[in-house]
């Protein structure tokens, strides 16, 4: 009852019901009204005493006391409902005094002592009402603050989970603007990124819109003294209380916005962009900029994490590319250099053995050396193929996988739905995934059949290698699976392994073609 009365009083004496949740009302004007209501409550109590005394005097000996008492209580309840406790308490006190003095015997005369007692009761009731009202108001403020804090924490928790889950920046940006608009009760929430050349890009928007609002497009035509220009120039928070007074603010007025505030987002000690909150009703409450800080900090964290991941991925991709290039160079040098010279030597020895006229033992020895050279060439060719398969560079992933399947000592059921060539780095990564899994299936899994599927769809290459072996494969044991996962991660892909003991092993790999093309 007291809290509802305090809420009613705060709404009628300076509170702003239209303010967003958690915004502290501007109590300067409310204090003045509060004191005014205290002053008005005193004469109101005097008037109520006079009226109650007249009613009690007229009703005495004519109306039952219970009826008069109930009538007075109804009046007090009505005043409490309309005016709050500030008026209900003094009126209630003086009405009870009037009922006691002028209806119930013995009756009292309005002498100096009675007037003094009446004044004391009236002043005391106003003081108690004022203290009660103030306590109720503070309780309402505390409850609102607790609710706002809980709501803020819930919003930040949801956003922090997106950041921790390494969601793409555009997903985080959209979620931030949604939470900001919902939490602050604004008509619009936007996020703008500043580009190196001094331009700006709208990366997320929630709420009102217009022809100038195009997510992902350059943010242009903003007022020279508006939020974007001010934040870009100063790196500080900015505020517009009325776009009608801002030159160039017409697009925002047509959109339905009247005022807005913005907070900069700082990443690595530079202004990365801003978060803006707009209102179509009027100026946003003071302190809104500061309350936006929690959200800008989360955005800065998301941007920093995304940049770190991108830099790490780029660095790892460079290492993988350098390693693959070294493998290709070694394979090419072996093929064009050592292998060719060994082949020439073997052919020369066989030719020499054919035309040799000396002892038979010497000719047989020459032929044996030629045979061993041919075997060495075959071994060197296998080593060269393991370093980097020439067929992969020459013909692409599909033929290279078919060659792998033919050479495998385990039966391979291959289903490769790949048309044309893919980015070179992606082909190399996919080849080594299949090659390593075939080796593990034969060497460790003791499998009899391996199923390999490869297809391209939705901008991704999907690989699945499933065997019927022993299972129980564990990357933590230091096998080549760790290297596979690192290579796939460097390409921005995913590598998962399912290997329950006794139930075979299934490796699933997804590689984004666009990323692979950029890093290859």
Short mmCIF file of C-alpha atoms in Angstrom, two decimals:
data_model
loop_
_atom_site.label_atom_id
_atom_site.label_comp_id
_atom_site.label_asym_id
_atom_site.label_seq_id
_atom_site.Cartn_x
_atom_site.Cartn_y
_atom_site.Cartn_z
CA UNK A 1 0.00 0.00 0.00
CA UNK A 2 2.76 2.41 1.00
CA UNK A 3 4.83 1.50 -2.07
CA UNK A 4 1.88 1.97 -4.43
CA UNK A 5 1.12 5.29 -2.81
CA UNK A 6 4.75 6.33 -3.21
CA UNK A 7 4.68 5.28 -6.87
CA UNK A 8 1.51 7.29 -7.40
CA UNK A 9 3.07 10.29 -5.69
CA UNK A 10 6.30 10.01 -7.66
CA UNK A 11 4.35 9.84 -10.91
CA UNK A 12 2.46 13.02 -10.04
CA UNK A 13 5.22 15.06 -8.46
CA UNK A 14 8.21 14.96 -10.69
CA UNK A 15 8.67 11.31 -11.69
CA UNK A 16 8.71 10.52 -15.41
CA UNK A 17 6.80 7.32 -16.22
CA UNK A 18 7.89 7.58 -19.86
CA UNK A 19 11.57 7.32 -18.97
CA UNK A 20 13.31 4.05 -19.85
CA UNK A 21 13.68 1.47 -17.12
CA UNK A 22 16.41 2.13 -14.63
CA UNK A 23 16.85 5.81 -15.51
CA UNK A 24 17.03 7.86 -12.34
CA UNK A 25 14.30 10.55 -12.44
CA UNK A 26 15.28 14.17 -12.28
CA UNK A 27 14.33 14.82 -8.68
CA UNK A 28 15.27 18.52 -8.53
CA UNK A 29 11.80 19.59 -9.65
CA UNK A 30 10.30 16.69 -7.68
CA UNK A 31 11.81 17.99 -4.44
CA UNK A 32 10.22 21.36 -4.96
CA UNK A 33 6.85 19.75 -5.60
CA UNK A 34 7.36 17.53 -2.59
CA UNK A 35 7.81 20.57 -0.34
CA UNK A 36 4.80 22.20 -1.98
CA UNK A 37 2.66 19.17 -1.23
CA UNK A 38 3.83 19.23 2.40
CA UNK A 39 2.77 22.89 2.64
CA UNK A 40 -0.59 22.21 0.98
CA UNK A 41 -1.25 19.22 3.26
CA UNK A 42 -1.46 21.50 6.32
CA UNK A 43 -4.35 23.71 5.12
CA UNK A 44 -5.96 20.63 3.57
CA UNK A 45 -5.96 19.07 7.01
CA UNK A 46 -7.49 22.21 8.52
CA UNK A 47 -10.24 22.23 5.88
CA UNK A 48 -10.87 18.52 6.44
CA UNK A 49 -11.15 19.12 10.21
CA UNK A 50 -13.66 21.91 9.75
CA UNK A 51 -15.81 19.90 7.36
CA UNK A 52 -15.64 16.78 9.54
CA UNK A 53 -16.54 18.84 12.64
CA UNK A 54 -19.57 20.31 10.85
CA UNK A 55 -20.69 16.87 9.61
CA UNK A 56 -20.28 15.33 13.07
CA UNK A 57 -22.15 18.20 14.75
CA UNK A 58 -25.08 17.90 12.33
CA UNK A 59 -25.19 14.09 12.46
CA UNK A 60 -24.95 13.91 16.26
CA UNK A 61 -28.10 12.39 17.81
CA UNK A 62 -29.48 11.80 14.27
CA UNK A 63 -27.18 9.22 12.62
CA UNK A 64 -25.67 6.12 14.27
CA UNK A 65 -22.01 6.45 15.19
CA UNK A 66 -21.07 3.40 13.11
CA UNK A 67 -22.53 4.95 9.97
CA UNK A 68 -20.70 8.23 10.55
CA UNK A 69 -17.42 6.42 11.26
CA UNK A 70 -17.70 4.28 8.13
CA UNK A 71 -18.52 7.36 6.05
CA UNK A 72 -15.43 9.17 7.35
CA UNK A 73 -13.24 6.13 6.63
CA UNK A 74 -14.55 5.97 3.05
CA UNK A 75 -13.65 9.63 2.60
CA UNK A 76 -10.14 9.06 3.94
CA UNK A 77 -9.66 6.04 1.63
CA UNK A 78 -10.83 8.10 -1.32
CA UNK A 79 -8.31 10.83 -0.48
CA UNK A 80 -5.57 8.19 -0.14
CA UNK A 81 -6.48 6.86 -3.55
CA UNK A 82 -6.51 10.26 -5.22
CA UNK A 83 -3.83 12.19 -3.35
CA UNK A 84 -1.63 9.55 -1.79
CA UNK A 85 -0.47 9.16 1.77
CA UNK A 86 0.76 12.76 1.91
CA UNK A 87 -2.88 13.91 2.17
CA UNK A 88 -4.54 10.77 3.52
CA UNK A 89 -2.59 10.70 6.80
CA UNK A 90 -3.20 14.30 7.99
CA UNK A 91 -6.81 14.20 6.80
CA UNK A 92 -7.34 10.87 8.53
CA UNK A 93 -5.87 12.16 11.81
CA UNK A 94 -7.94 15.35 11.92
CA UNK A 95 -11.12 13.52 10.86
CA UNK A 96 -10.68 11.11 13.78
CA UNK A 97 -10.15 14.07 16.12
CA UNK A 98 -13.30 15.78 14.80
CA UNK A 99 -15.29 12.55 15.21
CA UNK A 100 -14.03 12.18 18.78
CA UNK A 101 -14.51 15.81 19.79
CA UNK A 102 -17.82 16.67 18.10
CA UNK A 103 -19.72 13.39 17.81
CA UNK A 104 -18.74 11.17 20.73
CA UNK A 105 -19.41 12.47 24.24
CA UNK A 106 -17.98 14.23 26.12
CA UNK A 107 -17.85 17.00 23.53
CA UNK A 108 -15.00 19.51 23.46
CA UNK A 109 -14.85 23.25 22.97
CA UNK A 110 -12.48 24.75 20.40
CA UNK A 111 -10.38 26.61 22.98
CA UNK A 112 -6.68 27.44 22.86
CA UNK A 113 -5.60 24.05 24.24
CA UNK A 114 -7.73 22.21 21.66
CA UNK A 115 -6.35 24.31 18.80
CA UNK A 116 -2.79 23.67 20.02
CA UNK A 117 -3.46 19.94 20.21
CA UNK A 118 -5.02 20.01 16.74
CA UNK A 119 -1.99 21.83 15.29
CA UNK A 120 0.41 19.39 16.94
CA UNK A 121 -1.50 16.39 15.60
CA UNK A 122 -1.72 17.95 12.15
CA UNK A 123 1.98 18.86 11.95
CA UNK A 124 3.00 15.47 13.28
CA UNK A 125 0.82 13.68 10.72
CA UNK A 126 2.29 15.75 7.88
CA UNK A 127 5.82 14.96 9.08
CA UNK A 128 5.04 11.24 9.33
CA UNK A 129 3.40 11.32 5.90
CA UNK A 130 6.43 13.11 4.42
CA UNK A 131 8.87 10.61 5.94
CA UNK A 132 6.75 7.69 4.80
CA UNK A 133 6.43 9.09 1.30
CA UNK A 134 10.17 9.70 1.03
CA UNK A 135 10.91 6.18 2.29
CA UNK A 136 8.45 4.76 -0.21
CA UNK A 137 9.98 6.77 -3.02
CA UNK A 138 13.45 5.54 -2.14
CA UNK A 139 12.18 1.98 -1.96
CA UNK A 140 10.71 2.36 -5.44
CA UNK A 141 13.99 3.80 -6.72
CA UNK A 142 15.96 0.96 -5.15
CA UNK A 143 13.62 -1.62 -6.63
CA UNK A 144 13.88 -0.01 -10.04
CA UNK A 145 17.66 0.11 -9.72
CA UNK A 146 17.80 -3.57 -8.77
CA UNK A 147 15.53 -4.45 -11.68
CA UNK A 148 17.61 -2.38 -14.06
CA UNK A 149 20.84 -3.92 -12.78
CA UNK A 150 19.44 -7.43 -13.21
CA UNK A 151 18.21 -6.57 -16.70
CA UNK A 152 21.57 -5.07 -17.63
CA UNK A 153 23.43 -8.11 -16.33
CA UNK A 154 21.11 -10.44 -18.25
CA UNK A 155 21.68 -8.47 -21.46
CA UNK A 156 25.44 -8.39 -20.95
CA UNK A 157 25.47 -12.10 -20.10
CA UNK A 158 23.71 -12.96 -23.35
CA UNK A 159 26.15 -10.83 -25.33
CA UNK A 160 29.17 -12.17 -23.44
CA UNK A 161 28.13 -15.71 -24.35
CA UNK A 162 28.13 -14.73 -28.03
CA UNK A 163 31.58 -13.20 -27.65
CA UNK A 164 32.91 -16.24 -25.77
CA UNK A 165 31.45 -18.56 -28.42
CA UNK A 166 33.52 -16.69 -31.05
CA UNK A 167 30.45 -15.81 -33.07
CA UNK A 168 31.09 -13.73 -36.20
CA UNK A 169 31.32 -10.00 -35.46
CA UNK A 170 28.20 -9.19 -37.49
CA UNK A 171 26.18 -11.55 -35.29
CA UNK A 172 27.49 -9.86 -32.14
CA UNK A 173 26.84 -6.38 -33.58
CA UNK A 174 23.23 -7.21 -34.43
CA UNK A 175 22.67 -8.69 -30.97
CA UNK A 176 24.18 -5.62 -29.28
CA UNK A 177 21.90 -3.18 -31.09
CA UNK A 178 18.89 -5.34 -30.29
CA UNK A 179 19.79 -5.47 -26.59
CA UNK A 180 20.55 -1.74 -26.43
CA UNK A 181 17.23 -0.79 -28.04
CA UNK A 182 15.31 -3.16 -25.76
CA UNK A 183 17.13 -2.29 -22.56
CA UNK A 184 17.10 1.49 -22.90
CA UNK A 185 13.66 1.70 -24.45
CA UNK A 186 14.99 3.70 -27.39
CA UNK A 187 13.37 3.85 -30.81
CA UNK A 188 16.65 3.13 -32.59
CA UNK A 189 20.03 1.58 -31.81
CA UNK A 190 22.87 1.62 -34.32
CA UNK A 191 26.48 0.63 -34.58
CA UNK A 192 28.85 2.43 -36.93
CA UNK A 193 32.43 1.45 -37.77
CA UNK A 194 35.05 4.02 -38.76
CA UNK A 195 37.19 3.04 -41.72
CA UNK A 196 40.92 3.85 -42.06
CA UNK A 197 40.30 6.51 -44.72
CA UNK A 198 37.99 8.54 -42.50
CA UNK A 199 34.74 7.12 -43.88
CA UNK A 200 32.17 5.18 -41.87
CA UNK A 201 30.11 2.01 -42.34
CA UNK A 202 26.78 1.07 -40.77
CA UNK A 203 27.32 -2.44 -39.38
CA UNK A 204 24.09 -2.95 -37.40
CA UNK A 205 20.76 -1.20 -36.85
CA UNK A 206 17.63 -1.91 -34.82
CA UNK A 207 14.40 0.11 -34.83
CA UNK A 208 13.39 2.95 -37.13
CA UNK A 209 14.73 3.08 -40.64
CA UNK A 210 14.93 5.19 -43.76
CA UNK A 211 16.57 5.38 -47.20
CA UNK A 212 19.89 6.29 -45.58
CA UNK A 213 19.88 3.15 -43.40
CA UNK A 214 21.61 0.29 -45.27
CA UNK A 215 23.49 -2.22 -43.17
CA UNK A 216 26.91 -2.94 -44.58
CA UNK A 217 26.83 0.18 -46.77
CA UNK A 218 28.83 3.38 -46.27
CA UNK A 219 27.31 5.71 -43.66
CA UNK A 220 27.15 8.97 -45.53
CA UNK A 221 25.48 12.35 -45.41
CA UNK A 222 25.56 12.65 -41.63
CA UNK A 223 25.41 16.19 -40.16
CA UNK A 224 28.76 17.96 -39.65
CA UNK A 225 27.81 18.61 -36.02
CA UNK A 226 25.98 15.32 -35.46
CA UNK A 227 26.95 12.24 -33.50
CA UNK A 228 29.16 10.54 -36.09
CA UNK A 229 31.20 13.64 -36.87
CA UNK A 230 31.62 14.55 -33.21
CA UNK A 231 32.73 11.08 -32.09
CA UNK A 232 35.02 10.70 -35.11
CA UNK A 233 36.60 14.09 -34.44
CA UNK A 234 36.86 14.01 -30.63
CA UNK A 235 36.72 10.35 -29.66
CA UNK A 236 34.27 11.37 -26.93
CA UNK A 237 30.58 10.78 -26.24
CA UNK A 238 28.16 12.98 -28.17
CA UNK A 239 24.53 14.06 -27.74
CA UNK A 240 21.85 15.66 -29.90
CA UNK A 241 18.77 16.84 -28.00
CA UNK A 242 16.82 18.03 -31.04
CA UNK A 243 17.68 17.22 -34.65
CA UNK A 244 15.52 20.15 -35.73
CA UNK A 245 18.30 22.44 -34.49
CA UNK A 246 21.09 20.48 -36.23
CA UNK A 247 21.94 21.44 -39.83
CA UNK A 248 21.53 18.33 -41.95
CA UNK A 249 19.36 16.55 -39.40
CA UNK A 250 16.29 16.31 -41.69
CA UNK A 251 16.79 12.61 -42.64
CA UNK A 252 16.62 11.66 -38.98
CA UNK A 253 13.51 13.77 -38.40
CA UNK A 254 11.82 12.12 -41.38
CA UNK A 255 12.83 8.78 -39.95
CA UNK A 256 11.00 9.67 -36.74
CA UNK A 257 13.96 10.48 -34.51
CA UNK A 258 14.10 13.60 -32.39
CA UNK A 259 17.21 13.09 -30.25
CA UNK A 260 20.12 10.67 -29.84
CA UNK A 261 23.28 9.94 -27.88
CA UNK A 262 26.42 8.07 -28.91
CA UNK A 263 29.34 6.42 -27.14
CA UNK A 264 32.65 5.66 -28.88
CA UNK A 265 33.99 2.12 -29.09
CA UNK A 266 37.74 2.03 -28.43
CA UNK A 267 39.81 -0.91 -29.71
CA UNK A 268 43.60 -0.97 -29.29
CA UNK A 269 43.66 2.66 -28.12
CA UNK A 270 41.89 3.96 -31.21
CA UNK A 271 38.28 4.88 -31.94
CA UNK A 272 36.92 1.87 -33.79
CA UNK A 273 33.36 3.20 -34.09
CA UNK A 274 30.31 4.09 -32.01
CA UNK A 275 27.03 2.87 -30.60
CA UNK A 276 24.13 5.31 -30.94
CA UNK A 277 20.73 5.31 -29.24
CA UNK A 278 17.92 7.37 -30.74
CA UNK A 279 14.56 8.59 -29.41
CA UNK A 280 11.53 9.93 -31.18
CA UNK A 281 10.01 11.41 -28.01
CA UNK A 282 12.60 13.95 -26.95
CA UNK A 283 15.99 14.29 -25.26
CA UNK A 284 17.31 11.12 -23.70
CA UNK A 285 17.93 11.20 -19.92
CA UNK A 286 21.24 12.44 -18.66
CA UNK A 287 23.62 9.59 -17.86
CA UNK A 288 22.52 7.48 -20.84
CA UNK A 289 25.96 7.80 -22.37
CA UNK A 290 27.63 6.43 -19.26
CA UNK A 291 25.19 3.54 -19.05
CA UNK A 292 26.07 2.60 -22.64
CA UNK A 293 29.68 2.01 -21.57
CA UNK A 294 29.08 -1.61 -20.57
CA UNK A 295 27.82 -2.38 -24.06
CA UNK A 296 30.63 -0.52 -25.84
CA UNK A 297 33.17 -2.42 -23.74
CA UNK A 298 31.66 -5.73 -24.87
CA UNK A 299 31.72 -4.62 -28.49
CA UNK A 300 35.37 -3.64 -28.12
CA UNK A 301 36.10 -7.07 -26.69
CA UNK A 302 34.26 -8.79 -29.55
CA UNK A 303 36.11 -6.71 -32.14
CA UNK A 304 39.48 -7.32 -30.48
CA UNK A 305 38.79 -11.06 -30.28
CA UNK A 306 37.70 -11.18 -33.92
CA UNK A 307 40.81 -9.29 -35.00
CA UNK A 308 43.03 -11.57 -32.94
CA UNK A 309 41.38 -14.66 -34.41
CA UNK A 310 41.70 -13.26 -37.93
CA UNK A 311 45.37 -12.41 -37.38
CA UNK A 312 46.02 -15.83 -35.86
CA UNK A 313 44.24 -17.57 -38.72
CA UNK A 314 46.15 -15.52 -41.27
CA UNK A 315 49.44 -16.26 -39.55
CA UNK A 316 48.70 -19.98 -39.35
CA UNK A 317 47.56 -19.99 -42.97
CA UNK A 318 50.84 -18.34 -43.98
CA UNK A 319 52.78 -21.03 -42.13
CA UNK A 320 50.75 -23.80 -43.75
CA UNK A 321 51.15 -22.21 -47.18
CA UNK A 322 54.91 -21.83 -46.66
CA UNK A 323 55.15 -25.46 -45.56
CA UNK A 324 53.18 -26.65 -48.59
CA UNK A 325 55.30 -24.54 -50.90
CA UNK A 326 58.44 -26.06 -49.38
CA UNK A 327 56.98 -29.53 -49.93
CA UNK A 328 56.19 -28.71 -53.56
CA UNK A 329 59.69 -27.36 -54.11
CA UNK A 330 61.31 -30.44 -52.61
CA UNK A 331 59.06 -32.72 -54.68
CA UNK A 332 59.85 -30.76 -57.83
CA UNK A 333 63.58 -30.76 -57.12
CA UNK A 334 63.54 -34.50 -56.50
CA UNK A 335 61.53 -35.16 -59.64
CA UNK A 336 63.48 -32.86 -61.92
CA UNK A 337 66.89 -33.44 -60.35
CA UNK A 338 67.78 -36.55 -58.39
CA UNK A 339 65.14 -38.82 -59.91
CA UNK A 340 66.04 -37.91 -63.47
CA UNK A 341 69.77 -38.41 -62.85
CA UNK A 342 69.14 -41.79 -61.21
CA UNK A 343 66.95 -42.86 -64.12
CA UNK A 344 69.69 -41.85 -66.53
CA UNK A 345 72.27 -43.81 -64.54
CA UNK A 346 70.04 -46.89 -64.42
CA UNK A 347 69.44 -46.76 -68.16
CA UNK A 348 73.15 -46.28 -68.78
CA UNK A 349 74.04 -49.27 -66.64
CA UNK A 350 71.47 -51.48 -68.36
CA UNK A 351 72.83 -50.38 -71.75
CA UNK A 352 76.37 -51.05 -70.60
CA UNK A 353 75.40 -54.50 -69.31
CA UNK A 354 73.72 -55.35 -72.61
CA UNK A 355 76.84 -54.59 -74.68
CA UNK A 356 79.35 -55.84 -72.11
CA UNK A 357 81.79 -58.45 -73.47
CA UNK A 358 83.75 -59.08 -70.36
CA UNK A 359 83.35 -61.69 -67.65
CA UNK A 360 79.78 -62.84 -66.93
CA UNK A 361 80.12 -62.10 -63.24
CA UNK A 362 80.94 -58.47 -63.95
CA UNK A 363 77.97 -58.11 -66.34
CA UNK A 364 75.61 -59.67 -63.75
CA UNK A 365 76.94 -57.29 -61.16
CA UNK A 366 76.27 -54.32 -63.43
CA UNK A 367 72.70 -55.52 -64.04
CA UNK A 368 72.19 -55.95 -60.28
CA UNK A 369 73.31 -52.39 -59.68
CA UNK A 370 70.91 -51.16 -62.38
CA UNK A 371 68.04 -53.11 -60.79
CA UNK A 372 68.76 -51.65 -57.36
CA UNK A 373 68.86 -48.18 -58.86
CA UNK A 374 65.39 -48.74 -60.35
CA UNK A 375 64.13 -49.88 -56.93
CA UNK A 376 65.73 -46.83 -55.34
CA UNK A 377 63.99 -44.63 -57.91
CA UNK A 378 60.65 -46.22 -57.02
CA UNK A 379 61.30 -45.63 -53.31
CA UNK A 380 62.34 -42.06 -53.99
CA UNK A 381 59.19 -41.58 -56.06
CA UNK A 382 57.08 -42.81 -53.12
CA UNK A 383 58.92 -40.46 -50.77
CA UNK A 384 58.40 -37.63 -53.21
CA UNK A 385 54.70 -38.46 -53.47
CA UNK A 386 54.43 -38.43 -49.67
CA UNK A 387 56.08 -35.03 -49.48
CA UNK A 388 53.70 -33.59 -52.04
CA UNK A 389 51.79 -35.60 -54.67
CA UNK A 390 52.49 -34.32 -58.15
CA UNK A 391 49.04 -35.45 -59.31
CA UNK A 392 47.45 -33.02 -56.83
CA UNK A 393 49.20 -30.06 -58.44
CA UNK A 394 48.64 -31.32 -61.97
CA UNK A 395 45.08 -32.68 -61.91
CA UNK A 396 43.37 -31.53 -58.72
CA UNK A 397 41.76 -33.08 -55.64
CA UNK A 398 39.42 -35.57 -57.32
CA UNK A 399 42.12 -37.47 -59.28
CA UNK A 400 44.49 -37.23 -56.29
CA UNK A 401 41.91 -38.90 -54.01
CA UNK A 402 41.32 -41.63 -56.58
CA UNK A 403 45.07 -42.23 -56.75
CA UNK A 404 45.15 -42.46 -52.95
CA UNK A 405 42.33 -45.00 -53.01
CA UNK A 406 44.13 -47.15 -55.60
CA UNK A 407 47.39 -47.20 -53.60
CA UNK A 408 45.74 -47.91 -50.26
CA UNK A 409 46.35 -51.35 -48.78
CA UNK A 410 42.81 -51.16 -47.33
CA UNK A 411 39.75 -51.31 -49.56
CA UNK A 412 38.48 -47.77 -50.17
CA UNK A 413 34.95 -46.91 -51.29
CA UNK A 414 35.36 -43.41 -52.70
CA UNK A 415 32.52 -41.04 -53.53
CA UNK A 416 34.05 -37.75 -54.68
CA UNK A 417 31.57 -35.22 -56.05
CA UNK A 418 34.01 -32.45 -56.98
CA UNK A 419 33.75 -30.54 -60.24
CA UNK A 420 36.79 -28.67 -61.43
CA UNK A 421 39.63 -27.27 -59.36
CA UNK A 422 39.44 -25.84 -55.87
CA UNK A 423 41.82 -23.35 -54.23
CA UNK A 424 45.24 -24.98 -53.96
CA UNK A 425 45.56 -24.62 -50.19
CA UNK A 426 42.17 -26.27 -49.71
CA UNK A 427 43.06 -29.18 -52.00
CA UNK A 428 46.28 -29.80 -50.10
CA UNK A 429 44.51 -29.71 -46.71
CA UNK A 430 41.78 -32.09 -47.88
CA UNK A 431 44.30 -34.47 -49.44
CA UNK A 432 46.29 -34.78 -46.24
CA UNK A 433 43.15 -35.33 -44.17
CA UNK A 434 42.17 -38.32 -46.32
CA UNK A 435 45.76 -39.58 -46.57
CA UNK A 436 46.32 -39.48 -42.80
CA UNK A 437 43.00 -41.14 -42.04
CA UNK A 438 43.71 -43.95 -44.54
CA UNK A 439 47.14 -44.49 -42.99
CA UNK A 440 45.66 -44.62 -39.47
CA UNK A 441 42.89 -46.99 -40.58
CA UNK A 442 45.44 -49.44 -41.99
CA UNK A 443 48.22 -49.03 -39.41
CA UNK A 444 46.34 -48.56 -36.13
CA UNK A 445 42.67 -49.31 -36.75
CA UNK A 446 43.17 -52.64 -38.58
CA UNK A 447 40.22 -51.71 -40.78
CA UNK A 448 39.05 -53.76 -43.75
CA UNK A 449 36.97 -51.08 -45.51
CA UNK A 450 37.17 -47.29 -45.51
CA UNK A 451 34.39 -45.11 -46.89
CA UNK A 452 35.45 -41.69 -48.19
CA UNK A 453 32.95 -39.07 -49.33
CA UNK A 454 33.80 -35.59 -50.60
CA UNK A 455 31.35 -33.02 -51.92
CA UNK A 456 31.17 -29.28 -52.48
CA UNK A 457 28.03 -27.34 -51.55
CA UNK A 458 27.12 -24.09 -49.85
CA UNK A 459 30.61 -22.67 -50.32
CA UNK A 460 32.20 -25.51 -48.35
CA UNK A 461 34.10 -28.71 -49.05
CA UNK A 462 32.85 -31.52 -46.82
CA UNK A 463 34.91 -34.64 -46.21
CA UNK A 464 33.89 -37.77 -44.33
CA UNK A 465 36.25 -40.70 -43.76
CA UNK A 466 34.67 -43.69 -42.01
CA UNK A 467 36.31 -47.05 -41.30
CA UNK A 468 35.24 -50.32 -39.66
CA UNK A 469 38.38 -50.68 -37.55
CA UNK A 470 39.10 -50.92 -33.85
CA UNK A 471 38.27 -47.31 -33.04
CA UNK A 472 39.65 -45.64 -29.95
CA UNK A 473 41.64 -43.02 -31.86
CA UNK A 474 42.74 -40.23 -29.54
CA UNK A 475 44.45 -37.05 -30.83
CA UNK A 476 45.87 -36.49 -27.34
CA UNK A 477 48.21 -39.45 -27.85
CA UNK A 478 50.33 -37.39 -30.22
CA UNK A 479 49.27 -38.92 -33.55
CA UNK A 480 49.08 -37.05 -36.85
CA UNK A 481 45.48 -36.15 -36.00
CA UNK A 482 46.72 -33.12 -34.07
CA UNK A 483 48.52 -31.83 -37.13
CA UNK A 484 45.40 -32.41 -39.24
CA UNK A 485 43.25 -30.37 -36.89
CA UNK A 486 45.81 -27.57 -36.79
CA UNK A 487 45.94 -27.47 -40.58
CA UNK A 488 42.13 -27.43 -40.88
CA UNK A 489 41.82 -24.74 -38.18
CA UNK A 490 44.36 -22.61 -40.06
CA UNK A 491 42.06 -22.79 -43.09
CA UNK A 492 39.09 -21.60 -41.02
CA UNK A 493 37.49 -25.05 -41.11
CA UNK A 494 36.36 -27.64 -38.60
CA UNK A 495 37.65 -31.14 -37.89
CA UNK A 496 35.76 -33.57 -35.66
CA UNK A 497 36.58 -37.15 -34.73
CA UNK A 498 34.23 -39.85 -33.46
CA UNK A 499 36.09 -43.04 -32.53
CA UNK A 500 34.37 -45.17 -29.87
CA UNK A 501 36.41 -48.28 -28.99
CA UNK A 502 35.42 -51.28 -31.10
CA UNK A 503 33.10 -49.29 -33.37
CA UNK A 504 35.38 -47.78 -35.97
CA UNK A 505 36.46 -44.21 -36.56
CA UNK A 506 34.66 -41.38 -38.36
CA UNK A 507 36.41 -38.13 -39.22
CA UNK A 508 34.39 -35.20 -40.51
CA UNK A 509 35.99 -32.11 -41.99
CA UNK A 510 34.49 -28.90 -43.40
CA UNK A 511 36.62 -26.36 -45.22
CA UNK A 512 35.26 -22.97 -46.38
CA UNK A 513 36.18 -22.47 -50.01
CA UNK A 514 36.19 -18.66 -49.82
CA UNK A 515 38.58 -18.55 -46.87
CA UNK A 516 40.82 -21.13 -48.47
CA UNK A 517 40.88 -19.10 -51.62
CA UNK A 518 41.96 -15.99 -49.74
CA UNK A 519 44.76 -17.68 -47.87
CA UNK A 520 46.07 -20.01 -50.53
#
